mmCIF file of C-alpha atoms and ligand atoms in Angstrom:
data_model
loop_
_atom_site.group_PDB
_atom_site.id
_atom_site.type_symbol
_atom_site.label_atom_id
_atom_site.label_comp_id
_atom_site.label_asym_id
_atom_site.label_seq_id
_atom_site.Cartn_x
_atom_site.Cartn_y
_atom_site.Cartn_z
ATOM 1 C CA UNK P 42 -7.738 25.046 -25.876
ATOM 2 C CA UNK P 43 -5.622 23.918 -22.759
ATOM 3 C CA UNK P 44 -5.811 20.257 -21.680
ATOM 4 C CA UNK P 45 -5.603 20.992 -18.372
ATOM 5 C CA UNK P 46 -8.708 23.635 -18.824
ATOM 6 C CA UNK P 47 -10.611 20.887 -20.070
ATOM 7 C CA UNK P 48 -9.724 18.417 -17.545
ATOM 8 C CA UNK P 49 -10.799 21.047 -15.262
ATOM 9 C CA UNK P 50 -14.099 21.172 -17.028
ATOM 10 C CA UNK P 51 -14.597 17.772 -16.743
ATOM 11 C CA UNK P 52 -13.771 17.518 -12.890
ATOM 12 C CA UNK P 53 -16.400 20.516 -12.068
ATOM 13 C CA UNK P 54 -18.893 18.597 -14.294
ATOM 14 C CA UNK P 55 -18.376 15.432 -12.232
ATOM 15 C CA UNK P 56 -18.952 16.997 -9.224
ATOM 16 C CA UNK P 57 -22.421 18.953 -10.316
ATOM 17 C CA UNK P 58 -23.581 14.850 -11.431
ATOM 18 C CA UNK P 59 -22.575 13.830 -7.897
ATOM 19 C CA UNK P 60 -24.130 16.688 -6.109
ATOM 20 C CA UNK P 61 -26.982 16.052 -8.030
ATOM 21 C CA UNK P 62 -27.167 12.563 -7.088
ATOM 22 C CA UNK P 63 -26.085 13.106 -3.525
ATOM 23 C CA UNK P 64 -29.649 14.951 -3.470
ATOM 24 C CA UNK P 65 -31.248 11.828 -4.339
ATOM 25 C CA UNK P 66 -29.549 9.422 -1.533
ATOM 26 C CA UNK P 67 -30.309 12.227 1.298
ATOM 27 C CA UNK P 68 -34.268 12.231 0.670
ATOM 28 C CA UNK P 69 -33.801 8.427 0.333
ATOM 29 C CA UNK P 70 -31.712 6.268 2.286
ATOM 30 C CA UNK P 71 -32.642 7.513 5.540
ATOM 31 C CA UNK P 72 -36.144 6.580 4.256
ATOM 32 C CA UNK P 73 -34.853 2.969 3.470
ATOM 33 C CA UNK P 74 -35.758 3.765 -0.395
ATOM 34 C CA UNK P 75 -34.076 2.363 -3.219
ATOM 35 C CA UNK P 76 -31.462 4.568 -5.277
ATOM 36 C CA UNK P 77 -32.427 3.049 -8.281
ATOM 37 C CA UNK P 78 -36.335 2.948 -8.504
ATOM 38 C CA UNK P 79 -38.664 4.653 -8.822
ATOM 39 C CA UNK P 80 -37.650 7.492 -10.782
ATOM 40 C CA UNK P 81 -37.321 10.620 -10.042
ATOM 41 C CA UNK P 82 -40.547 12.779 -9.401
ATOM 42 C CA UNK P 83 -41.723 16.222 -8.508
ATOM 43 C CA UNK P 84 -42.443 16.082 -4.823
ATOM 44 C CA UNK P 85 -45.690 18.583 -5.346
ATOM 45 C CA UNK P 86 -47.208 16.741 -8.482
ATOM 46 C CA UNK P 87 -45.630 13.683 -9.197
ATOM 47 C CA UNK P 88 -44.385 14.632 -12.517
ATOM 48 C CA UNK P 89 -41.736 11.911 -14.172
ATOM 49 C CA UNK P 90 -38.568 14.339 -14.637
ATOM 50 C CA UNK P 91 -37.220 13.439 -17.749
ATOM 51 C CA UNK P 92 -33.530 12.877 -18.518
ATOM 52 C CA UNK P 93 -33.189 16.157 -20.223
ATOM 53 C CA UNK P 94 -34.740 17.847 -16.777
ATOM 54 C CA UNK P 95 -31.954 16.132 -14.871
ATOM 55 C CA UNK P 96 -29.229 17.445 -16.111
ATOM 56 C CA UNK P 97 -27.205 19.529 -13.353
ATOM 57 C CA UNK P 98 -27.272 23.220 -13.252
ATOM 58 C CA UNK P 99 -28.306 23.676 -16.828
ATOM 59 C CA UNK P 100 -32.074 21.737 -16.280
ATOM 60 C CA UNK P 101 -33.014 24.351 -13.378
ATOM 61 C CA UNK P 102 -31.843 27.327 -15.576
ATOM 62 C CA UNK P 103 -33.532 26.097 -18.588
ATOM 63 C CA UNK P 104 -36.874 25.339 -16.674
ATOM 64 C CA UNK P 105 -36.928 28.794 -15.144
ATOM 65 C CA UNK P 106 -36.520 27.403 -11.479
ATOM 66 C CA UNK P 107 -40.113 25.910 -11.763
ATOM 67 C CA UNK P 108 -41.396 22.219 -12.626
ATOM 68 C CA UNK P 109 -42.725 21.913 -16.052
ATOM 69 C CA UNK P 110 -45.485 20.010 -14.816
ATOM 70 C CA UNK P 111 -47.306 22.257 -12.020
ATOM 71 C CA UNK P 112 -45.205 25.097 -12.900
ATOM 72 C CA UNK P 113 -44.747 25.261 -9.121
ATOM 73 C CA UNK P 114 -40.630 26.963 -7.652
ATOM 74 C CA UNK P 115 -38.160 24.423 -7.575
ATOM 75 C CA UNK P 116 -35.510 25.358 -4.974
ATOM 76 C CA UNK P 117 -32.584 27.553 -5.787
ATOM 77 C CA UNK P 118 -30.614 25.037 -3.322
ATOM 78 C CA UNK P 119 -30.721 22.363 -5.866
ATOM 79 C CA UNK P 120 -28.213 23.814 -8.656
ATOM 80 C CA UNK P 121 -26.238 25.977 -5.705
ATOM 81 C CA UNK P 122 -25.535 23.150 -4.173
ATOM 82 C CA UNK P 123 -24.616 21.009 -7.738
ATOM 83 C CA UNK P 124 -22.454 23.761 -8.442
ATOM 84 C CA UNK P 125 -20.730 23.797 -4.836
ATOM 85 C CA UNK P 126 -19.835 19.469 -5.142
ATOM 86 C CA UNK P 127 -18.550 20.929 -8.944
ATOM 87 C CA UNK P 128 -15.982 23.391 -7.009
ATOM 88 C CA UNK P 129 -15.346 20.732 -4.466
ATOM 89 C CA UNK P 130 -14.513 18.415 -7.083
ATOM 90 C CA UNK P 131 -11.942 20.582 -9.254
ATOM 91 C CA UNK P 132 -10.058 21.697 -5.787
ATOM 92 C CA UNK P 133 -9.990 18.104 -5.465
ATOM 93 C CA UNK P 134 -8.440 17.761 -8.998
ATOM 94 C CA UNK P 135 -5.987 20.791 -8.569
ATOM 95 C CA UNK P 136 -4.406 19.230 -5.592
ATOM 96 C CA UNK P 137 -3.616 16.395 -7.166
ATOM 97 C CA UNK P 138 -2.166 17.464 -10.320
ATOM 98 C CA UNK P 139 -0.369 20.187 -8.966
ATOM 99 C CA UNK P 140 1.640 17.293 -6.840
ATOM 100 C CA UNK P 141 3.650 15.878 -9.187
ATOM 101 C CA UNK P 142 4.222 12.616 -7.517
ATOM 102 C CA UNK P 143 0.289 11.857 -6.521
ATOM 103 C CA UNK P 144 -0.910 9.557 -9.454
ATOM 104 C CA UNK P 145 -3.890 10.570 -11.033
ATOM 105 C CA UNK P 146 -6.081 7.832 -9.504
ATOM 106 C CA UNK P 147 -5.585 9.489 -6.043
ATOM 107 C CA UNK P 148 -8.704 11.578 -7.561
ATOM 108 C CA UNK P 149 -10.856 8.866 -7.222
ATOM 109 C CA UNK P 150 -10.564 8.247 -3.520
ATOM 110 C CA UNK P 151 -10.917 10.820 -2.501
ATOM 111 C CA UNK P 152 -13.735 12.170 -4.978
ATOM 112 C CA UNK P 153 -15.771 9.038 -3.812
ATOM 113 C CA UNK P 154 -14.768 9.992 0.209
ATOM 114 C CA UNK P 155 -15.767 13.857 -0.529
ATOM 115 C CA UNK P 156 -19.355 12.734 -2.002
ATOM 116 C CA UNK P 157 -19.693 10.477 0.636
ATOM 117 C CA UNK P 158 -18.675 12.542 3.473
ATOM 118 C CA UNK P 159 -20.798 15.675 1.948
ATOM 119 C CA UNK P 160 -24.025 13.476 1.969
ATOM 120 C CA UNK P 161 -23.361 11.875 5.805
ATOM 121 C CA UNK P 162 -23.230 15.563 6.810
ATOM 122 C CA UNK P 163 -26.517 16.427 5.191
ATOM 123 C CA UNK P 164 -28.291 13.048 6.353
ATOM 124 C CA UNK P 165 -26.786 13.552 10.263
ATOM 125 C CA UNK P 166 -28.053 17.175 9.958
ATOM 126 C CA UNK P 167 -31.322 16.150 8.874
ATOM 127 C CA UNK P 168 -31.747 12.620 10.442
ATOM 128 C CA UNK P 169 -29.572 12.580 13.467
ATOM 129 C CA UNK P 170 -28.218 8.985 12.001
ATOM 130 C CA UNK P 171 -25.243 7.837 9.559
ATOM 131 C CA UNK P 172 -26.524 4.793 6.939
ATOM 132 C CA UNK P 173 -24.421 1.884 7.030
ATOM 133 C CA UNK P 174 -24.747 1.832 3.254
ATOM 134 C CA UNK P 175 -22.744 4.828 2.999
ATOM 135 C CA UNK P 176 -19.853 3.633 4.907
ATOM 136 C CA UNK P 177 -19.874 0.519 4.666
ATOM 137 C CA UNK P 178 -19.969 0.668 0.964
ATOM 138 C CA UNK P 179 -16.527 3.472 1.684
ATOM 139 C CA UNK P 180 -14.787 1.210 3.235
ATOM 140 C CA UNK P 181 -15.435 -1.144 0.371
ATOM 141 C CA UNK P 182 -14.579 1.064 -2.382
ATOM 142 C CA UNK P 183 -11.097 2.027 -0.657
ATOM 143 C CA UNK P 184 -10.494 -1.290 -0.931
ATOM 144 C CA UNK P 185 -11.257 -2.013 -4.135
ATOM 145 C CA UNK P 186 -9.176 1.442 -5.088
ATOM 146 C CA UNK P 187 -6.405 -0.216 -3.391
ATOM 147 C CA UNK P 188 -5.982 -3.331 -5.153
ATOM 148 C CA UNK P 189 -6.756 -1.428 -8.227
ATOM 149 C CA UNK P 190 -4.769 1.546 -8.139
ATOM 150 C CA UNK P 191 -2.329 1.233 -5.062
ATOM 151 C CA UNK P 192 -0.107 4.073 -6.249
ATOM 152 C CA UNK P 193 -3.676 6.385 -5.891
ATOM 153 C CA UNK P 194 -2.652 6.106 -1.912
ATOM 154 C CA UNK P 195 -0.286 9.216 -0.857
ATOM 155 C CA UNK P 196 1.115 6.399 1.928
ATOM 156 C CA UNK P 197 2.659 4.436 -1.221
ATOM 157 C CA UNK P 198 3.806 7.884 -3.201
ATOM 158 C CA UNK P 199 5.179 9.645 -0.658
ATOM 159 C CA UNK P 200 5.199 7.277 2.299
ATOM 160 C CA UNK P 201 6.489 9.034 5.556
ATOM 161 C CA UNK P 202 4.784 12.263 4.041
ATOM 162 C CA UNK P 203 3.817 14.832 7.031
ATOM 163 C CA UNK P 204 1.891 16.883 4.638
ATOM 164 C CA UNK P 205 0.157 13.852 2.957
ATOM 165 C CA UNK P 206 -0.618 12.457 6.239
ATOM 166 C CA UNK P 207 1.764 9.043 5.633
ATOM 167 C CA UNK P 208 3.513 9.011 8.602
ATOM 168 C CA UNK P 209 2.121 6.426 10.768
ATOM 169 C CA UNK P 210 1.936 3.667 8.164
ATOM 170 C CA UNK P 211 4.864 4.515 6.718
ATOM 171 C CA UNK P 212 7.063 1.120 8.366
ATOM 172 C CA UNK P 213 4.391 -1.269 7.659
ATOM 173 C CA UNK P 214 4.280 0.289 4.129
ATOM 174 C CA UNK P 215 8.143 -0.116 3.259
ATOM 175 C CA UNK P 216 8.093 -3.393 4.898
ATOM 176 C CA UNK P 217 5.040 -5.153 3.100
ATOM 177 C CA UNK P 218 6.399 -3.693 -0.411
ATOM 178 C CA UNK P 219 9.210 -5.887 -0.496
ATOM 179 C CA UNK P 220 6.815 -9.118 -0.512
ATOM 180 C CA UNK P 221 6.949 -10.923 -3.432
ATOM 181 C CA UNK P 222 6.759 -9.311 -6.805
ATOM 182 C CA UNK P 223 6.478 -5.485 -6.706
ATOM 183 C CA UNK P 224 3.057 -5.393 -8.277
ATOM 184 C CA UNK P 225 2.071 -7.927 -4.941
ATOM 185 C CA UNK P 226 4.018 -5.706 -2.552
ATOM 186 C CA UNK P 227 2.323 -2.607 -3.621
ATOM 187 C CA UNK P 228 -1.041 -3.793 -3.245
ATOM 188 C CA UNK P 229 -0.426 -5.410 0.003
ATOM 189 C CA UNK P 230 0.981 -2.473 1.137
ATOM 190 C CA UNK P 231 -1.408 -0.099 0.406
ATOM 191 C CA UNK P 232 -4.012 -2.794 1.844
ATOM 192 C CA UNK P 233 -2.430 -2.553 4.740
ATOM 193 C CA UNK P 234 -2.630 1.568 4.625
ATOM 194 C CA UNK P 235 -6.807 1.096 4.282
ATOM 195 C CA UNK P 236 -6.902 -1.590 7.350
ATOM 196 C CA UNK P 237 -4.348 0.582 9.764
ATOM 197 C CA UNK P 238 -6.834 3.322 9.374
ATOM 198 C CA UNK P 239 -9.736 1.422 9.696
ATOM 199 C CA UNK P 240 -7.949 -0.094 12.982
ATOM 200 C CA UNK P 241 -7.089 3.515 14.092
ATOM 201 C CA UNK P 242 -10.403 4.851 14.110
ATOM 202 C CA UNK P 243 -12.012 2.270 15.717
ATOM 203 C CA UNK P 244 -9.588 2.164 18.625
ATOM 204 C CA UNK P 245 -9.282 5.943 18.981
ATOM 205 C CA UNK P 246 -13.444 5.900 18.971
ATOM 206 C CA UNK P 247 -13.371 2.901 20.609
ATOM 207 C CA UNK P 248 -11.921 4.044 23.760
ATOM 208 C CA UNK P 249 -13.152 7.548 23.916
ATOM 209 C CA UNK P 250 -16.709 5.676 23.631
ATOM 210 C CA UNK P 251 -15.926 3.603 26.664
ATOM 211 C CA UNK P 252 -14.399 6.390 28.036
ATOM 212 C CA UNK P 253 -17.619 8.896 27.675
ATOM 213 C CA UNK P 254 -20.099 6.274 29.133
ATOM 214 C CA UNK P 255 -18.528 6.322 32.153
ATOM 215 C CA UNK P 256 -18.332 9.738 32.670
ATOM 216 C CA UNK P 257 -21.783 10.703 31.507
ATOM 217 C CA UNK P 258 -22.877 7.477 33.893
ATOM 218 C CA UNK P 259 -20.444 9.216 36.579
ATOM 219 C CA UNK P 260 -22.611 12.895 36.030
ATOM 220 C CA UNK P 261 -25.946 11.387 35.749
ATOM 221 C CA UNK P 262 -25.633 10.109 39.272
ATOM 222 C CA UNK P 263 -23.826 12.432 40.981
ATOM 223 C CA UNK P 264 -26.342 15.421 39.700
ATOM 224 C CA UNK P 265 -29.572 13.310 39.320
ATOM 225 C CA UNK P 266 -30.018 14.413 36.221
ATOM 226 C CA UNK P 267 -31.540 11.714 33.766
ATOM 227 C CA UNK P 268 -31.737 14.376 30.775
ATOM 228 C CA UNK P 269 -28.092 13.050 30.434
ATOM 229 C CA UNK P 270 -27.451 10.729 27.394
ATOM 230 C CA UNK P 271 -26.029 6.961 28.438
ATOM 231 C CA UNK P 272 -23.619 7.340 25.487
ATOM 232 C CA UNK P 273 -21.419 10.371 23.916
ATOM 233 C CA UNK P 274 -21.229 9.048 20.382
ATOM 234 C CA UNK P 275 -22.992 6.817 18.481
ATOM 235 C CA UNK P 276 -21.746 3.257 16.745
ATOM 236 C CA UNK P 277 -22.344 5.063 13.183
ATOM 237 C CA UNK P 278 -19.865 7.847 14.637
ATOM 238 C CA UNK P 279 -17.132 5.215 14.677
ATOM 239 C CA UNK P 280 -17.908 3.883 11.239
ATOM 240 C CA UNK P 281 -17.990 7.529 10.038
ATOM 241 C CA UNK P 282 -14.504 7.786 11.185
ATOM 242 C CA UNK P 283 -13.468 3.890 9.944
ATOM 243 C CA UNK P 284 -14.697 4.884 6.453
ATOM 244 C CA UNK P 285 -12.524 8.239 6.481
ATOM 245 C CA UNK P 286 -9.312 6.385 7.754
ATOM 246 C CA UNK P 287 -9.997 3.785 5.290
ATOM 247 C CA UNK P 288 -9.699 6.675 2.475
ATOM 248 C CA UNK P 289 -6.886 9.022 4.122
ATOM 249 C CA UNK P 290 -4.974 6.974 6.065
ATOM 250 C CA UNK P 291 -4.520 6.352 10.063
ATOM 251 C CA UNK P 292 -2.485 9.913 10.631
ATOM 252 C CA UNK P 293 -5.706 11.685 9.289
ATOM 253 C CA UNK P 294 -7.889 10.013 11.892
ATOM 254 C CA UNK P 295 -5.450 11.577 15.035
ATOM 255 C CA UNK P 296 -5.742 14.992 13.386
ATOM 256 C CA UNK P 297 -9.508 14.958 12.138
ATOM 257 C CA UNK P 298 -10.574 14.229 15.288
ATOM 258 C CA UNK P 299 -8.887 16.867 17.027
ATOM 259 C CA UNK P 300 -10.215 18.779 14.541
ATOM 260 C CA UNK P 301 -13.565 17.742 14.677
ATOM 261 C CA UNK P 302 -13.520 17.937 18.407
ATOM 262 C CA UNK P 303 -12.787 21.847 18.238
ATOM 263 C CA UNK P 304 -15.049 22.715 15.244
ATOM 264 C CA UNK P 305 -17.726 20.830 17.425
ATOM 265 C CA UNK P 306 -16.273 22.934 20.601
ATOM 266 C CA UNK P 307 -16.732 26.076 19.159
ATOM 267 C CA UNK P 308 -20.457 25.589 17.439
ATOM 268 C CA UNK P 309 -21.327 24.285 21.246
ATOM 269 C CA UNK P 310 -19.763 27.360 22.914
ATOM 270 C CA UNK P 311 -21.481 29.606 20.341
ATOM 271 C CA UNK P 312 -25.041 27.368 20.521
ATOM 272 C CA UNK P 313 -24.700 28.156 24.411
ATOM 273 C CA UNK P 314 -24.253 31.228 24.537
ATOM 274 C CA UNK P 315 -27.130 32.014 22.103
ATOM 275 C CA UNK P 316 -29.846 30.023 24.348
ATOM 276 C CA UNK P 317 -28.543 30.732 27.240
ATOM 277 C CA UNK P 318 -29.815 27.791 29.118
ATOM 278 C CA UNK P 319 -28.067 24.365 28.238
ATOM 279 C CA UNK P 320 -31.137 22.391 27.163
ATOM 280 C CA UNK P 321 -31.080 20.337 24.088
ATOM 281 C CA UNK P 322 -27.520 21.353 23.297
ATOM 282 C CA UNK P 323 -26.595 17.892 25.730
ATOM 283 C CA UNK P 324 -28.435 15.817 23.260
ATOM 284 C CA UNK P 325 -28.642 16.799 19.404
ATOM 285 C CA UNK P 326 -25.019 17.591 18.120
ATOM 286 C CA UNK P 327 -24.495 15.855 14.914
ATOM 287 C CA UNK P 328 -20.605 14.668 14.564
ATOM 288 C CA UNK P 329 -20.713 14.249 10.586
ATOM 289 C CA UNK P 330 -20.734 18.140 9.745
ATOM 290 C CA UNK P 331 -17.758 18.727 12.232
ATOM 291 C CA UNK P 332 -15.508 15.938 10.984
ATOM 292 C CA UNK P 333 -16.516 17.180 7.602
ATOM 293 C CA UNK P 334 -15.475 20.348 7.631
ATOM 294 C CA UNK P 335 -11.629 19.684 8.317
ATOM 295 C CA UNK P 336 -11.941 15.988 6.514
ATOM 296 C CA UNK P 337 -12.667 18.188 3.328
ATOM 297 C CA UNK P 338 -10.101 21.039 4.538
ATOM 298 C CA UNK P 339 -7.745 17.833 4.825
ATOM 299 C CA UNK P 340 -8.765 16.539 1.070
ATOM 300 C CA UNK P 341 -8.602 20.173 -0.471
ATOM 301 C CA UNK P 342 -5.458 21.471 1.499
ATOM 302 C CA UNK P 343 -3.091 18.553 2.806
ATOM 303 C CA UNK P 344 -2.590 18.100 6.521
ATOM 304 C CA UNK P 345 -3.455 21.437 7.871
ATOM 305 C CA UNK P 346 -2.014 20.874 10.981
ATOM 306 C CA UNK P 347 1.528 20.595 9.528
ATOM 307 C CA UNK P 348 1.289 23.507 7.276
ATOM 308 C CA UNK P 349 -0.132 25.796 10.441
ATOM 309 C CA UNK P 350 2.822 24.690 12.080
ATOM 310 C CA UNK P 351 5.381 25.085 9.447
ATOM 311 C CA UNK P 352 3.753 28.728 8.709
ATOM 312 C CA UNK P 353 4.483 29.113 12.606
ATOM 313 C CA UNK P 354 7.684 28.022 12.620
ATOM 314 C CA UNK P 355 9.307 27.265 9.507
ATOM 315 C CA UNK P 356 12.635 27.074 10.364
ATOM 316 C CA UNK P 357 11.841 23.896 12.706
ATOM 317 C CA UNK P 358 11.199 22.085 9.460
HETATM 318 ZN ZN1 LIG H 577 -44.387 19.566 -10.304
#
């Protein structure tokens, strides 16, 4: 059999175990539950699942999409939606190896970004509200991936990269990997790649935050209208962002948010037009499932913005 089949294998089945899991820290860290404990139950009788019910895809098929303890449907969401992280997870694994100078541990970045980004989505959808404990711990992980692996960070493989989104931290890159031993250099270096993201997104937020109170302070007055929100994002919006800068780099935070912006555009233009009236739309629009859809375009693809252009125009490139 081919390796590279089996590798393939092996990312999909990865992804099902995360998508399974990722079920588990939507129902509970909104709630403020532990991941760990209890175990697992059936939400209609309480039934213990066992490990052998756990298992992704396979348990719901074997069990006949019902619990074997009140024999009661389990949803058809729960393996679709295994099997969708699964897909997720081997586009994620195609990119890289079909880049032959990513490193292999680029994977886990962004494997670890894609799960968490997935599950902020769900839990802003649901919730309205993105955990600290999911970014937080993001930031923390890129970190760690840095020191670990720093040739897993496109900004040290291919720094300057348009497609690999590299460009911004490309001088402080080349600068900081000529300090001290190259095995110091590179991990400074791609240190520094995490932090300038980090830094991007929270001045890029940052402003547009300041920014957005005043205006919506500016319209509240003017119209009398106290329906009006005092602020246009949320501080969990700007960690959202931190913790995908932290993973991609600062050039992704420019483009995702331009991105995000028009994804969130076009739902509100659409979400208008359907109620006619403009009530509630002001309030309730979620900004995890916009930036996720072209963070994980970003992940699957490369820097879509670049290759729209150079499909435009390729002979400016
Ligand atoms: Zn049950």
């Amino acid at each position: 059999m081919d390796i590279r089949f089996l590798f393939g294998f092996f990312a999909f089945w990865m992804g099902a175990i995360v998508g399974s899991f990722l079920n588990v820290v939507v129902w509970r860290v909104p709630r403020g539950m532990s991941l760990l404990r209890p175990p697992s139950t059936c939400p209609k009788c309480g039934h213990r699942i066992r490990p052998w019910e756990n298992v992704p895809i396979l348990s719901w098929l074997f069990l006949g999409g019902k619990c074997s303890g009140c024999h009661q449907p389990i949803s058809w969401k729960y393996p679709i939606g295994e099997a969708a992280v699964g897909m997720l997870y081997w586009a994620i694994y195609l990119r890289v190896v079909q880049d032959d100078m990513l490193a292999l541990s680029t994977i886990l970045g962004w494997w670890w970004f894609a799960g968490a980004m997935l599950s902020l989505a769900r839990i802003d959808y649901e919730k309205g509200v993105i955990p600290n404990l999911v970014t937080y711990s993001g930031v923390i992980a890129a970190l760690l991936l840095a020191v670990i692996f720093p040739n897993g960070r496109p900004a040290i493989a291919k720094p300057g990269d348009l497609n690999l989104g590299s460009v911004l931290s490309r001088p402080v890159v080349i600068r900081l990997q000529e300090i001290g031993s190259p095995e110091v250099g590179l991990r400074l270096a791609a240190v520094a790649d995490v932090l300038l993201g980090v830094a991007l997104a929270g001045i890029l937020l940052g402003s547009a935050y300041w920014l957005g109170c005043k205006m919506l302070n500016a319209w509240r007055k003017r119209h009398q209208d106290s329906a009006v929100p005092a602020e246009p994002l949320g501080w969990g919006d700007i960690k959202l962002l931190a913790m995908t800068g932290a993973f991609l780099g600062a050039d992704a935070c420019v483009y995702l948010l331009a991105g995000g912006a028009l994804v969130g555009f076009v739902v509100g233009v659409v979400l208008l037009a359907r109620r006619k009236k403009a009530n509630g739309v002001w309030s309730s629009m979620p900004f995890a499932p916009f930036l996720a859809v072209p963070a994980l375009l970003w992940v699957v693809y490369g820097n879509w913005f670049y290759l729209i252009f150079r499909w435009l125009a390729p002979s400016q490139i």
